[in-house]
Amino acid sequence: MTNLTTSFRNRHIGPNDQDTAQMLRVIGVSSLNELIDKVVPSDIRINDLPNIPEALSEYEYLNLIKSIAQKNKLYKSYIGQGYYNTITPPVILRNLFENPGWYTQYTPYQAEIAQGRLESLLNFQTMVCDLTGLEIANASLLDEGTAAAEAMTLLYHAQNGKRKSFFVSAAVFPQTIEVLETRAKPLEIELIVGNEFDIKLTDRFFGALLQNPDSEGQLQDYTEWIAKAHQQNVHVVLATDLLALALIKTPGEMQADIAVGSAQRFGVPIGYGGPHAAFFAVRDEFKRLMPGRIIGVSVDAEGKQAYRMALQTREQHIRREKATSNICTAQALLANIAAMYAVYHGPKGIKEIAQHIHDKAHLLHQKLTQYGYTISHANYFDTVCINLTSTDQSANAKLRQLLEEQQINVHIGKANHLVISLDETTSIADLNKLLTVFAEAHNKEHQEIKQIHSHLLAGDLCRNSNYLQHPVFNRHHTETEMMRYLKQLENKDLALNNAMIPLGSCTMKLNSASEMMPVSFPEFAHLHPFVPKEQAAGYQQIITELEQYLCEITGFAACSLQPNSGAQGEYAGLLVIRKYFEDRSETHRNICLIPSSAHGTNPASAVMAGFQVVVVKCDDDGNIELLDLKQKAEQYKHNLAALMVTYPSTHGVFETSIREICRIVHEYGGQVYMDGANMNAQVGLTSPFQIGADVNHINLHKTFSIPHGGGGPGMGPICVASHLAPYLPGHSVSNQGTSKAVSAISSAAWGSASILLISYGYIRLLGASGCKESTEYAILNANYLRAGLEGDYAILYKGAHGFCAHEFIIDMREFKKYGVEVEDVAKRLMDYGFHAPTVSFPVAGTMMIEPTESEPKEELDRFIVAMRSIRREIQDIIDGTCDTQNNLLKHAPHTIHVIAADEWNRPYSRTKAAYPVAYLKQHKFWPSVSRINNTHGDRNLICACPPMDVYTEDVSAIR
């Protein structure tokens, strides 16, 4: 048991006791308990702390997690199936993956202070375009199964749903097929799975999915097949292997319309299934239908090249129920690792890695044939499939026994087939050990291999085009160069190691080193998701205990950790509700009520799950309008399925009528889905079950401290009441779920399993009382900021007693008539060293502010000083002292290049521009570009590294 001096609670929570007392006086209450009593309605409070273990010190926790890690058995894995051992170059591991300057960045909505990771993600897109041979790529998706499902729905919506059938090759990875089945059912897409050479494509099909190399490793040239599909107006998706594409004919060369897959083997650890960056590339005609984020090239106010997220109006918080996808995140951190793997190795290095893997696979093929084994396919990249049908069964039994004794995992394919996938970690010693086992099973003697000879693929399967020709992939191949490139990009980005990121609705709290460290432990990092459970006892302990802790915190009976983003959690929870009604023969229940204030992914997820969205009004105080809710529940009582509600509300208020809201929905036969985006204001004080909900998702990347990684990864597990427990998502490949379970949501059974370690650590380090205190201090810090700003800015919504919850909204709309937009304030905050709060959500022209519990009073005061100073700058415009266009706010942010220029013709001083308050003299973060021209970037969409000859000399120099 820890003591006060080593308490993690004191490391995690920002204000000390003296600061707390001062903050309470400013707020106008005598104690933290009094504040919580005024903020959280008494009828939803819980009396007892969640039943989770007492807090550990960081030293105690790291010893514990090491002992749990040792329960995992690291057999040599040749399972493959989309997951491969890989080598993360140490320069990338240390300077990116384990660096808070990279993993604590937020999504690059404020591009001027995100140029580093935007450049890196542009490198990722360029890499994907080059290797797939297609024109446009996005900045990653959640996993390969999700990418394939998004490709299917893109093609379905592209033809307005006129055709209903989608063909899938039976040789596609089985986990991908299951995710497709999950996605297809609510949209009433007919999924036809079979042999692609037996199917006759007709006008009933809108698309098809093939895999190359396929699940048995076989390579095909699908050019002719795709051409025939196009003759029937059937578009084709090709799932492929990014490393194989260094050697094999590309999807673009075969005229495929979309390419999908995983970038995991570009230096990203397996991690028992994730997180990994999926890739998604399309022909130019589909670029405005593509899901996810696209990084584009634009120009700044000085005419210099700058990067930004392009086509941001496609984001789901804007499109809502009209969205064709609920994707609102990416796997940015993992995409950055994959991109840097390509930068570090370059085209020559990538080709050498791929060639060496293929050479080893060819040698394995030759030797196995010599030892009497039948190899199913002559053409392959890294995977050899052995047909054991004609082999003596006693020899097969002996083979399996020897593999187990030698701690070797292979994939058990269809009947009597073993599939062996090699990777860049496979050594000559590994091959000798593997071949010794196979030789002994056939009573043969293996002759030791000492060298491997090069082997070329068949000519019609070979790639002939160049790739990764841009200088960025040909410049940083020494560790010195790579280290400096990574640091150069890091310095352009504001992360939590620079300053508070006070985003409402997107908690940016401390991601402690102790929570993060175990993700890099080999026993966790290198485990394949499809190993037998007994080899993953450590992970299974973490999974079981974390599920129990989350159930204790939410009050619910059961939990699924599978959804690998918040939006995926929404989707999973709604599918559970849908399955529940199916089981009760109430399939007619298809109405989902959603308040107008909801997160935009809510209606997008509801539509994807097959529900019809009906919007419920909010009143002038931002609360759900009870009369409108009652009327609509009555109107749709025969078909009401669910209400989606965020609590505390997206407006930052604990609505006092929440239990009545839940009662009304239940009265009319519906289920209550609680969006867990604001769960960090509930933990230890109330719970979704206490409030009256039936299911909720939890953003582990918010409440439970998983970092945002520059735009991902995230996790969105769901917890449910007992009557919904049988329907939690299953996973057939990993043999998870009940007979009534919803089919797989994600490619891996436990989603992005390796980052579950972070939330597990957060809970074990804080314990029940520490988790509760985190909630209380999140509310304290928010109310301290509110009290400090309300004299200068209008606070849009407050609770019944005049307080906010963990976040609040300030209204900037009154300044619009003087020419000041909320965006101007956001950009000016960069000059003060801050990332802007959430802009224009959930109300246009406002800022939503959430400081989290981790920020100390000193940082909160610094933010108050900045906002008050900006308010005085606004007042100068209102009073006519400053021009409405030529002023500090309109020209913000000010770069060092602008400040240091020989010429200065602005009506304010350089000092006011760069150092408007005293603290900046001690610590100044400089935006690397001036304000970016958004419309230029959308009109002239470039989402790959432009040719160097179109750059200016200055721009060339920074690459």
Coordinates of N, CA, C and O in Angstrom, one line a residue, residues 23 26 500 781-790 792-793 808 829 832 834 857-872 917 919:
M23 N -8.6 28.3 -4.9 CA -9.5 28.1 -6.0 C -11.0 28.0 -5.5 O -11.9 28.6 -6.1
V26 N -12.2 31.5 -4.8 CA -12.6 32.2 -6.1 C -13.9 31.8 -6.6 O -14.7 32.6 -7.0
M500 N -1.0 23.3 -21.6 CA -2.4 22.7 -21.5 C -3.1 22.7 -22.8 O -2.9 23.6 -23.6
N781 N -11.4 22.4 -11.4 CA -10.6 23.2 -12.4 C -11.4 23.9 -13.4 O -11.2 25.0 -13.8
A782 N -12.5 23.2 -13.9 CA -13.4 23.8 -14.9 C -14.1 25.0 -14.2 O -14.2 26.1 -14.9
N783 N -14.6 24.9 -13.0 CA -15.3 26.0 -12.4 C -14.4 27.1 -12.0 O -14.8 28.3 -12.0
Y784 N -13.1 26.8 -11.7 CA -12.1 27.9 -11.5 C -11.9 28.7 -12.7 O -11.9 29.9 -12.7
L785 N -11.7 28.0 -13.9 CA -11.6 28.7 -15.1 C -12.9 29.5 -15.5 O -12.8 30.7 -15.9
R786 N -14.0 28.9 -15.2 CA -15.3 29.6 -15.5 C -15.4 30.9 -14.7 O -15.7 32.0 -15.2
A787 N -15.0 30.8 -13.4 CA -15.1 32.0 -12.5 C -14.1 33.0 -12.9 O -14.4 34.2 -12.8
G788 N -13.0 32.6 -13.4 CA -11.9 33.5 -13.8 C -12.2 34.2 -15.1 O -11.7 35.3 -15.4
L789 N -13.1 33.7 -16.0 CA -13.4 34.2 -17.3 C -14.8 34.9 -17.4 O -15.0 35.7 -18.3
E790 N -15.7 34.6 -16.5 CA -17.0 35.0 -16.7 C -17.2 36.5 -16.6 O -18.2 37.1 -17.1
D792 N -15.3 38.5 -18.2 CA -14.9 39.0 -19.5 C -15.7 38.4 -20.7 O -15.7 39.0 -21.8
Y793 N -16.2 37.2 -20.5 CA -16.9 36.5 -21.5 C -18.2 36.0 -21.0 O -18.3 35.7 -19.8
F808 N -17.1 23.9 -19.9 CA -18.1 25.0 -20.1 C -17.9 25.7 -21.4 O -16.9 25.5 -22.1
L829 N -4.7 32.7 -29.7 CA -4.3 31.9 -28.5 C -2.9 31.2 -28.8 O -2.1 31.0 -27.8
Y832 N -0.1 33.1 -27.6 CA 0.1 33.0 -26.1 C 0.6 31.6 -25.7 O 0.7 31.4 -24.5
F834 N -0.9 28.6 -26.4 CA -2.0 27.6 -26.1 C -2.6 27.0 -27.3 O -2.8 27.7 -28.3
K857 N -2.8 24.9 -10.8 CA -3.4 26.2 -10.7 C -2.6 27.2 -11.6 O -3.1 28.1 -12.2
E858 N -1.3 27.1 -11.5 CA -0.4 28.0 -12.3 C -0.7 28.0 -13.7 O -0.8 29.1 -14.4
E859 N -1.0 26.9 -14.3 CA -1.3 26.8 -15.7 C -2.7 27.3 -16.0 O -2.9 28.0 -17.0
L860 N -3.6 27.1 -15.1 CA -5.0 27.6 -15.2 C -4.9 29.1 -15.2 O -5.6 29.8 -16.0
D861 N -4.1 29.7 -14.3 CA -4.0 31.1 -14.2 C -3.4 31.7 -15.5 O -3.7 32.8 -16.0
R862 N -2.4 31.0 -16.0 CA -1.8 31.4 -17.3 C -2.8 31.5 -18.4 O -2.8 32.5 -19.2
F863 N -3.7 30.6 -18.5 CA -4.7 30.6 -19.5 C -5.7 31.7 -19.3 O -6.1 32.4 -20.2
I864 N -6.1 32.0 -18.0 CA -7.0 33.1 -17.7 C -6.3 34.4 -18.1 O -7.0 35.3 -18.7
V865 N -5.1 34.6 -17.8 CA -4.3 35.8 -18.2 C -4.4 36.0 -19.7 O -4.6 37.1 -20.3
A866 N -4.2 34.9 -20.5 CA -4.2 34.9 -21.9 C -5.5 35.3 -22.4 O -5.7 36.2 -23.3
M867 N -6.6 34.7 -21.9 CA -7.9 35.0 -22.4 C -8.4 36.4 -22.1 O -9.0 37.1 -22.8
R868 N -8.0 36.9 -20.9 CA -8.3 38.3 -20.5 C -7.6 39.3 -21.4 O -8.1 40.3 -21.8
S869 N -6.3 38.9 -21.7 CA -5.5 39.8 -22.6 C -6.2 39.9 -24.0 O -6.2 41.0 -24.6
I870 N -6.6 38.7 -24.5 CA -7.3 38.7 -25.8 C -8.6 39.5 -25.7 O -8.9 40.2 -26.7
R871 N -9.2 39.4 -24.6 CA -10.5 40.2 -24.5 C -10.2 41.7 -24.6 O -11.0 42.5 -25.2
R872 N -9.1 42.2 -24.0 CA -8.7 43.6 -24.1 C -8.4 43.9 -25.6 O -8.7 45.0 -26.1
V917 N 2.0 39.1 -23.1 CA 2.0 39.0 -21.6 C 3.4 38.6 -21.1 O 4.2 37.9 -21.9
Y919 N 4.7 36.3 -19.1 CA 5.2 34.9 -18.9 C 5.8 34.4 -20.2 O 6.6 33.4 -20.2

